[in-house]
Amino acid sequence: LLNNDLRFTLGWLEELIAVAESDPRIGVVNPASNTFSNVPPPGESLTEYAARLHRESSGQFTEVGMCIGFCMLITRSALDRLGGLTEEVERIFFEDEDFCVRAQHAGFRCVVADGAYVWHAEHQTVRKMPEREAIFARNRTWCHRKWGRWVRVAWPHLEPVRPGSAGLRTWLEQLEAAARRRMHIYAYAVCPRGMSWRGLFDSVGLAPHADIRWHPVPARGASASALARILARQKKRFDIIVAPTRRWERTLCALRWLHRADVVQADDDHALIAQWQRHRFQL
């Protein structure tokens, strides 16, 4: 699916197809784009930037909670399973999100191909529509009533992360499972110096997920640093905080008047899912 306000770069489609064919679980693919705040640095042309991305990132992808319909490749297997986009919504907005949620419920992954680049002028069609804000609001309400809103989760991990370890893989798989349920995960962890978030996923054979946001904390005083940063978030508060220890759980429960989030234990998946179910339909 393509908008009419795009600029393509060399090899964009071949790269989307290559990523889609690299894993049968992939059902929907976006290219890298300025739509995701990925823009060429000053002094580098769009063509040069796209070529560099292709050299450095060909074959790589980042999982996302949803793909955006401005430039969206859908595999034949996903189309056969799901059919087309919904016609329940009015004209524009949120039909792509609905399709991606249905795809993930069917076991497919939504990803961005890091080595393909498409420039999107954005809002060229809808900006002249006087009713666009009203349509957006109505369709967002429809989508959230159907699938629930995104839930914000703080998830501290206070033991030093060991790249390549079974423990790291288990934790990252927990985070990815939560992210696929329309949770925005804020991970507070002691990470090796110089190790990128992609490097951590690569070390255990997993693709990174864009809805897992990394917040490194220092090894010395990790618990206090993570707690302070979680409590400092007041503008868009967390809905759920995952407590790594019983002591953390007691402290967080005592401070609930400040953070206002529900607290669950890191090893209690049932409690996390129950709280997620409760929060996602609080519109």
mmCIF file of C-alpha atoms in Angstrom:
data_model
loop_
_atom_site.group_PDB
_atom_site.id
_atom_site.type_symbol
_atom_site.label_atom_id
_atom_site.label_comp_id
_atom_site.label_asym_id
_atom_site.label_seq_id
_atom_site.Cartn_x
_atom_site.Cartn_y
_atom_site.Cartn_z
ATOM 1 C CA LEU A 1 0.000 0.000 0.000
ATOM 2 C CA LEU A 2 1.410 3.392 -1.006
ATOM 3 C CA ASN A 3 0.474 6.982 -0.324
ATOM 4 C CA ASN A 4 0.798 9.517 -3.131
ATOM 5 C CA ASP A 5 3.268 11.749 -1.223
ATOM 6 C CA LEU A 6 6.350 9.495 -1.168
ATOM 7 C CA ARG A 7 9.908 9.708 -2.497
ATOM 8 C CA PHE A 8 11.549 6.344 -3.066
ATOM 9 C CA THR A 9 15.230 5.430 -2.885
ATOM 10 C CA LEU A 10 17.205 2.770 -4.704
ATOM 11 C CA GLY A 11 16.365 -0.791 -3.683
ATOM 12 C CA TRP A 12 13.554 0.100 -1.283
ATOM 13 C CA LEU A 13 11.095 -2.537 -2.512
ATOM 14 C CA GLU A 14 13.659 -5.321 -2.884
ATOM 15 C CA GLU A 15 14.716 -4.745 0.713
ATOM 16 C CA LEU A 16 11.113 -4.848 1.984
ATOM 17 C CA ILE A 17 10.555 -8.140 0.168
ATOM 18 C CA ALA A 18 13.844 -9.616 1.437
ATOM 19 C CA VAL A 19 12.938 -8.806 5.040
ATOM 20 C CA ALA A 20 9.409 -10.184 4.607
ATOM 21 C CA GLU A 21 10.817 -13.429 3.216
ATOM 22 C CA SER A 22 13.457 -13.785 5.951
ATOM 23 C CA ASP A 23 10.980 -15.024 8.587
ATOM 24 C CA PRO A 24 7.573 -16.646 7.970
ATOM 25 C CA ARG A 25 6.209 -14.892 11.075
ATOM 26 C CA ILE A 26 6.607 -11.470 9.427
ATOM 27 C CA GLY A 27 3.308 -10.302 7.966
ATOM 28 C CA VAL A 28 3.588 -6.516 7.622
ATOM 29 C CA VAL A 29 6.640 -4.389 6.775
ATOM 30 C CA ASN A 30 7.350 -0.645 6.778
ATOM 31 C CA PRO A 31 10.504 0.975 5.403
ATOM 32 C CA ALA A 32 12.648 3.263 7.517
ATOM 33 C CA SER A 33 11.360 6.810 7.040
ATOM 34 C CA ASN A 34 11.218 10.365 8.328
ATOM 35 C CA THR A 35 7.744 9.315 9.505
ATOM 36 C CA PHE A 36 9.640 7.552 12.303
ATOM 37 C CA SER A 37 11.904 10.604 12.889
ATOM 38 C CA ASN A 38 14.645 8.977 10.811
ATOM 39 C CA VAL A 39 16.061 11.841 8.737
ATOM 40 C CA PRO A 40 19.352 12.424 6.898
ATOM 41 C CA PRO A 41 21.903 14.369 8.966
ATOM 42 C CA PRO A 42 22.946 17.846 7.808
ATOM 43 C CA GLY A 43 25.179 17.697 4.749
ATOM 44 C CA GLU A 44 24.045 14.237 3.602
ATOM 45 C CA SER A 45 21.558 13.970 0.746
ATOM 46 C CA LEU A 46 18.537 11.699 0.846
ATOM 47 C CA THR A 47 20.141 9.443 -1.774
ATOM 48 C CA GLU A 48 23.429 9.224 0.136
ATOM 49 C CA TYR A 49 21.684 8.573 3.417
ATOM 50 C CA ALA A 50 19.487 5.816 1.983
ATOM 51 C CA ALA A 51 22.515 4.152 0.377
ATOM 52 C CA ARG A 52 24.384 4.195 3.695
ATOM 53 C CA LEU A 53 21.411 2.719 5.533
ATOM 54 C CA HIS A 54 21.252 -0.059 2.955
ATOM 55 C CA ARG A 55 24.975 -0.833 3.301
ATOM 56 C CA GLU A 56 24.881 -0.841 7.099
ATOM 57 C CA SER A 57 21.478 -2.397 7.776
ATOM 58 C CA SER A 58 20.466 -4.585 4.834
ATOM 59 C CA GLY A 59 18.550 -7.605 6.102
ATOM 60 C CA GLN A 60 18.015 -6.121 9.557
ATOM 61 C CA PHE A 61 14.617 -5.242 10.938
ATOM 62 C CA THR A 62 13.055 -3.812 14.075
ATOM 63 C CA GLU A 63 9.779 -5.159 15.372
ATOM 64 C CA VAL A 64 7.070 -2.568 16.028
ATOM 65 C CA GLY A 65 3.694 -2.538 17.722
ATOM 66 C CA MET A 66 2.086 -1.437 14.464
ATOM 67 C CA CYS A 67 3.080 -0.511 10.933
ATOM 68 C CA ILE A 68 1.820 2.704 9.370
ATOM 69 C CA GLY A 69 -0.129 2.620 6.119
ATOM 70 C CA PHE A 70 1.871 5.289 4.266
ATOM 71 C CA CYS A 71 4.059 2.552 2.707
ATOM 72 C CA MET A 72 3.137 -0.898 3.929
ATOM 73 C CA LEU A 73 4.032 -4.264 2.464
ATOM 74 C CA ILE A 74 1.648 -7.071 3.458
ATOM 75 C CA THR A 75 2.577 -10.664 2.744
ATOM 76 C CA ARG A 76 0.276 -12.951 0.793
ATOM 77 C CA SER A 77 -0.014 -15.296 3.794
ATOM 78 C CA ALA A 78 -1.220 -12.399 5.986
ATOM 79 C CA LEU A 79 -3.738 -11.282 3.354
ATOM 80 C CA ASP A 80 -5.044 -14.825 2.927
ATOM 81 C CA ARG A 81 -5.485 -15.150 6.697
ATOM 82 C CA LEU A 82 -6.849 -11.689 7.478
ATOM 83 C CA GLY A 83 -8.432 -10.310 4.326
ATOM 84 C CA GLY A 84 -8.112 -6.605 3.559
ATOM 85 C CA LEU A 85 -8.304 -3.458 5.643
ATOM 86 C CA THR A 86 -11.437 -2.853 7.665
ATOM 87 C CA GLU A 87 -14.294 -0.785 6.259
ATOM 88 C CA GLU A 88 -15.712 -0.124 9.726
ATOM 89 C CA VAL A 89 -13.925 3.222 10.101
ATOM 90 C CA GLU A 90 -14.728 6.495 8.393
ATOM 91 C CA ARG A 91 -12.548 7.212 5.320
ATOM 92 C CA ILE A 92 -9.109 7.520 6.915
ATOM 93 C CA PHE A 93 -7.137 6.967 10.162
ATOM 94 C CA PHE A 94 -6.633 3.794 12.232
ATOM 95 C CA GLU A 95 -7.473 1.201 9.599
ATOM 96 C CA ASP A 96 -3.739 0.390 9.426
ATOM 97 C CA GLU A 97 -3.536 0.012 13.214
ATOM 98 C CA ASP A 98 -6.572 -2.255 13.202
ATOM 99 C CA PHE A 99 -5.015 -4.450 10.514
ATOM 100 C CA CYS A 100 -1.737 -4.707 12.439
ATOM 101 C CA VAL A 101 -3.471 -5.708 15.672
ATOM 102 C CA ARG A 102 -5.394 -8.394 13.789
ATOM 103 C CA ALA A 103 -2.139 -9.561 12.207
ATOM 104 C CA GLN A 104 -0.430 -9.905 15.575
ATOM 105 C CA HIS A 105 -3.409 -11.746 17.045
ATOM 106 C CA ALA A 106 -3.019 -14.201 14.157
ATOM 107 C CA GLY A 107 0.649 -14.743 15.052
ATOM 108 C CA PHE A 108 2.298 -12.397 12.538
ATOM 109 C CA ARG A 109 4.982 -9.822 13.307
ATOM 110 C CA CYS A 110 4.966 -6.164 12.244
ATOM 111 C CA VAL A 111 8.438 -4.824 11.451
ATOM 112 C CA VAL A 112 10.431 -1.951 9.961
ATOM 113 C CA ALA A 113 13.076 -2.920 7.377
ATOM 114 C CA ASP A 114 16.063 -0.891 8.588
ATOM 115 C CA GLY A 115 17.860 -0.988 5.232
ATOM 116 C CA ALA A 116 14.975 0.352 3.081
ATOM 117 C CA TYR A 117 14.222 4.076 3.059
ATOM 118 C CA VAL A 118 11.163 5.984 1.810
ATOM 119 C CA TRP A 119 10.615 9.713 2.361
ATOM 120 C CA HIS A 120 7.056 10.686 3.304
ATOM 121 C CA ALA A 121 5.841 14.269 2.829
ATOM 122 C CA GLU A 122 3.085 13.547 5.409
ATOM 123 C CA HIS A 123 -0.432 14.929 5.693
ATOM 124 C CA GLN A 124 -0.493 16.238 2.116
ATOM 125 C CA THR A 125 -3.981 14.886 1.508
ATOM 126 C CA VAL A 126 -5.638 15.270 4.895
ATOM 127 C CA ARG A 127 -4.312 18.704 5.843
ATOM 128 C CA LYS A 128 -6.871 20.339 3.518
ATOM 129 C CA MET A 129 -9.775 18.433 5.065
ATOM 130 C CA PRO A 130 -11.567 20.670 7.582
ATOM 131 C CA GLU A 131 -13.149 17.616 9.220
ATOM 132 C CA ARG A 132 -9.881 15.671 9.686
ATOM 133 C CA GLU A 133 -9.583 16.255 13.455
ATOM 134 C CA ALA A 134 -13.142 15.105 14.069
ATOM 135 C CA ILE A 135 -12.615 11.987 11.917
ATOM 136 C CA PHE A 136 -9.335 11.255 13.701
ATOM 137 C CA ALA A 137 -11.005 11.522 17.114
ATOM 138 C CA ARG A 138 -13.947 9.304 16.126
ATOM 139 C CA ASN A 139 -11.735 6.640 14.563
ATOM 140 C CA ARG A 140 -9.311 6.651 17.501
ATOM 141 C CA THR A 141 -12.218 6.100 19.886
ATOM 142 C CA TRP A 142 -13.456 3.250 17.680
ATOM 143 C CA CYS A 143 -9.988 1.620 17.634
ATOM 144 C CA HIS A 144 -9.433 1.955 21.380
ATOM 145 C CA ARG A 145 -12.862 0.568 22.179
ATOM 146 C CA LYS A 146 -12.149 -2.412 19.951
ATOM 147 C CA TRP A 147 -8.525 -3.140 20.942
ATOM 148 C CA GLY A 148 -7.833 -1.037 24.007
ATOM 149 C CA ARG A 149 -5.400 1.825 24.425
ATOM 150 C CA TRP A 150 -1.630 1.546 24.747
ATOM 151 C CA VAL A 151 -0.545 0.848 28.338
ATOM 152 C CA ARG A 152 2.683 2.307 29.789
ATOM 153 C CA VAL A 153 4.796 -0.125 31.842
ATOM 154 C CA ALA A 154 8.005 0.537 33.827
ATOM 155 C CA TRP A 155 10.158 -2.595 34.027
ATOM 156 C CA PRO A 156 13.407 -2.273 36.041
ATOM 157 C CA HIS A 157 16.056 -5.013 35.864
ATOM 158 C CA LEU A 158 18.710 -4.427 38.503
ATOM 159 C CA GLU A 159 21.106 -7.333 37.961
ATOM 160 C CA PRO A 160 23.887 -6.430 35.486
ATOM 161 C CA VAL A 161 22.901 -7.521 31.987
ATOM 162 C CA ARG A 162 25.186 -10.206 30.517
ATOM 163 C CA PRO A 163 25.143 -10.191 26.684
ATOM 164 C CA GLY A 164 24.471 -13.611 25.203
ATOM 165 C CA SER A 165 23.195 -15.113 28.458
ATOM 166 C CA ALA A 166 20.113 -17.273 28.860
ATOM 167 C CA GLY A 167 18.877 -14.912 31.564
ATOM 168 C CA LEU A 168 19.028 -11.932 29.194
ATOM 169 C CA ARG A 169 17.152 -13.827 26.502
ATOM 170 C CA THR A 170 14.428 -14.831 28.961
ATOM 171 C CA TRP A 171 13.975 -11.239 30.128
ATOM 172 C CA LEU A 172 13.927 -9.808 26.593
ATOM 173 C CA GLU A 173 11.385 -12.414 25.524
ATOM 174 C CA GLN A 174 9.202 -11.314 28.458
ATOM 175 C CA LEU A 175 9.486 -7.706 27.335
ATOM 176 C CA GLU A 176 8.698 -8.543 23.715
ATOM 177 C CA ALA A 177 5.649 -10.592 24.693
ATOM 178 C CA ALA A 178 4.360 -7.606 26.662
ATOM 179 C CA ALA A 179 5.124 -5.164 23.834
ATOM 180 C CA ARG A 180 3.050 -7.286 21.443
ATOM 181 C CA ARG A 181 0.047 -6.733 23.709
ATOM 182 C CA ARG A 182 -0.001 -2.949 23.077
ATOM 183 C CA MET A 183 2.254 -2.110 26.001
ATOM 184 C CA HIS A 184 4.933 0.580 25.846
ATOM 185 C CA ILE A 185 7.776 -0.852 27.935
ATOM 186 C CA TYR A 186 10.297 1.401 29.694
ATOM 187 C CA ALA A 187 13.216 -0.831 30.660
ATOM 188 C CA TYR A 188 15.611 0.427 33.364
ATOM 189 C CA ALA A 189 18.708 -1.764 33.344
ATOM 190 C CA VAL A 190 22.430 -1.894 34.094
ATOM 191 C CA CYS A 191 23.895 -2.374 30.603
ATOM 192 C CA PRO A 192 27.522 -3.038 29.613
ATOM 193 C CA ARG A 193 29.384 0.119 28.695
ATOM 194 C CA GLY A 194 29.364 0.699 24.944
ATOM 195 C CA MET A 195 26.689 -1.935 24.269
ATOM 196 C CA SER A 196 23.749 -0.694 22.181
ATOM 197 C CA TRP A 197 20.190 -1.844 22.686
ATOM 198 C CA ARG A 198 20.330 -3.620 19.317
ATOM 199 C CA GLY A 199 23.545 -5.301 20.401
ATOM 200 C CA LEU A 200 21.792 -6.757 23.445
ATOM 201 C CA PHE A 201 19.059 -8.292 21.271
ATOM 202 C CA ASP A 202 21.588 -9.481 18.689
ATOM 203 C CA SER A 203 23.618 -11.200 21.405
ATOM 204 C CA VAL A 204 20.748 -13.595 22.131
ATOM 205 C CA GLY A 205 19.450 -13.964 18.571
ATOM 206 C CA LEU A 206 16.396 -11.714 18.865
ATOM 207 C CA ALA A 207 15.249 -8.738 16.797
ATOM 208 C CA PRO A 208 14.836 -5.498 18.764
ATOM 209 C CA HIS A 209 11.371 -4.098 19.429
ATOM 210 C CA ALA A 210 10.718 -0.358 19.034
ATOM 211 C CA ASP A 211 8.137 -0.327 21.856
ATOM 212 C CA ILE A 212 10.806 -1.321 24.374
ATOM 213 C CA ARG A 213 12.491 1.925 25.390
ATOM 214 C CA TRP A 214 15.894 1.587 27.055
ATOM 215 C CA HIS A 215 16.944 3.655 30.061
ATOM 216 C CA PRO A 216 20.435 2.615 31.253
ATOM 217 C CA VAL A 217 21.150 3.075 34.957
ATOM 218 C CA PRO A 218 24.574 3.039 36.659
ATOM 219 C CA ALA A 219 25.764 -0.178 38.284
ATOM 220 C CA ARG A 220 26.459 1.652 41.536
ATOM 221 C CA GLY A 221 23.183 2.705 43.067
ATOM 222 C CA ALA A 222 21.138 1.044 40.305
ATOM 223 C CA SER A 223 18.095 0.485 42.492
ATOM 224 C CA ALA A 224 17.949 4.073 43.766
ATOM 225 C CA SER A 225 18.599 5.498 40.293
ATOM 226 C CA ALA A 226 15.882 3.409 38.636
ATOM 227 C CA LEU A 227 13.377 4.210 41.385
ATOM 228 C CA ALA A 228 14.098 7.945 41.195
ATOM 229 C CA ARG A 229 13.652 8.008 37.429
ATOM 230 C CA ILE A 230 10.386 6.063 37.600
ATOM 231 C CA LEU A 231 8.971 8.330 40.303
ATOM 232 C CA ALA A 232 10.077 11.450 38.411
ATOM 233 C CA ARG A 233 7.788 10.597 35.495
ATOM 234 C CA GLN A 234 4.690 12.664 36.160
ATOM 235 C CA LYS A 235 3.447 14.001 32.810
ATOM 236 C CA LYS A 236 2.501 10.647 31.268
ATOM 237 C CA ARG A 237 2.441 8.408 34.279
ATOM 238 C CA PHE A 238 3.030 4.690 34.206
ATOM 239 C CA ASP A 239 -0.016 2.472 34.396
ATOM 240 C CA ILE A 240 1.931 -0.534 35.709
ATOM 241 C CA ILE A 241 5.310 -0.920 37.419
ATOM 242 C CA VAL A 242 6.950 -4.362 37.420
ATOM 243 C CA ALA A 243 8.748 -4.908 40.743
ATOM 244 C CA PRO A 244 12.004 -6.925 40.399
ATOM 245 C CA THR A 245 12.063 -7.916 44.112
ATOM 246 C CA ARG A 246 9.710 -8.180 47.088
ATOM 247 C CA ARG A 247 11.473 -5.218 48.681
ATOM 248 C CA TRP A 248 10.779 -3.155 45.550
ATOM 249 C CA GLU A 249 7.152 -4.238 45.663
ATOM 250 C CA ARG A 250 6.763 -3.071 49.271
ATOM 251 C CA THR A 251 8.482 0.247 48.530
ATOM 252 C CA LEU A 252 6.392 0.891 45.433
ATOM 253 C CA CYS A 253 3.160 0.027 47.221
ATOM 254 C CA ALA A 254 4.073 2.495 49.977
ATOM 255 C CA LEU A 255 4.716 5.177 47.328
ATOM 256 C CA ARG A 256 1.598 4.532 45.280
ATOM 257 C CA TRP A 257 0.210 7.922 46.307
ATOM 258 C CA LEU A 258 3.082 9.406 44.263
ATOM 259 C CA HIS A 259 3.336 7.215 41.145
ATOM 260 C CA ARG A 260 -0.344 6.045 41.075
ATOM 261 C CA ALA A 261 0.537 2.902 39.128
ATOM 262 C CA ASP A 262 -0.419 -0.680 39.858
ATOM 263 C CA VAL A 263 2.480 -2.841 41.030
ATOM 264 C CA VAL A 264 3.081 -6.436 39.940
ATOM 265 C CA GLN A 265 5.894 -8.899 40.574
ATOM 266 C CA ALA A 266 8.318 -9.597 37.701
ATOM 267 C CA ASP A 267 7.636 -13.341 37.891
ATOM 268 C CA ASP A 268 3.841 -13.016 37.966
ATOM 269 C CA ASP A 269 2.753 -13.008 34.321
ATOM 270 C CA HIS A 270 -0.899 -13.575 35.248
ATOM 271 C CA ALA A 271 -0.983 -10.429 37.407
ATOM 272 C CA LEU A 272 0.650 -8.393 34.632
ATOM 273 C CA ILE A 273 -1.902 -9.565 32.062
ATOM 274 C CA ALA A 274 -4.779 -8.948 34.475
ATOM 275 C CA GLN A 275 -3.642 -5.371 35.144
ATOM 276 C CA TRP A 276 -3.058 -4.786 31.427
ATOM 277 C CA GLN A 277 -6.593 -5.951 30.681
ATOM 278 C CA ARG A 278 -7.935 -3.572 33.298
ATOM 279 C CA HIS A 279 -5.975 -0.525 32.120
ATOM 280 C CA ARG A 280 -6.310 -0.872 28.363
ATOM 281 C CA PHE A 281 -10.047 -0.252 28.346
ATOM 282 C CA GLN A 282 -9.860 2.747 30.680
ATOM 283 C CA LEU A 283 -10.440 5.243 27.890
#
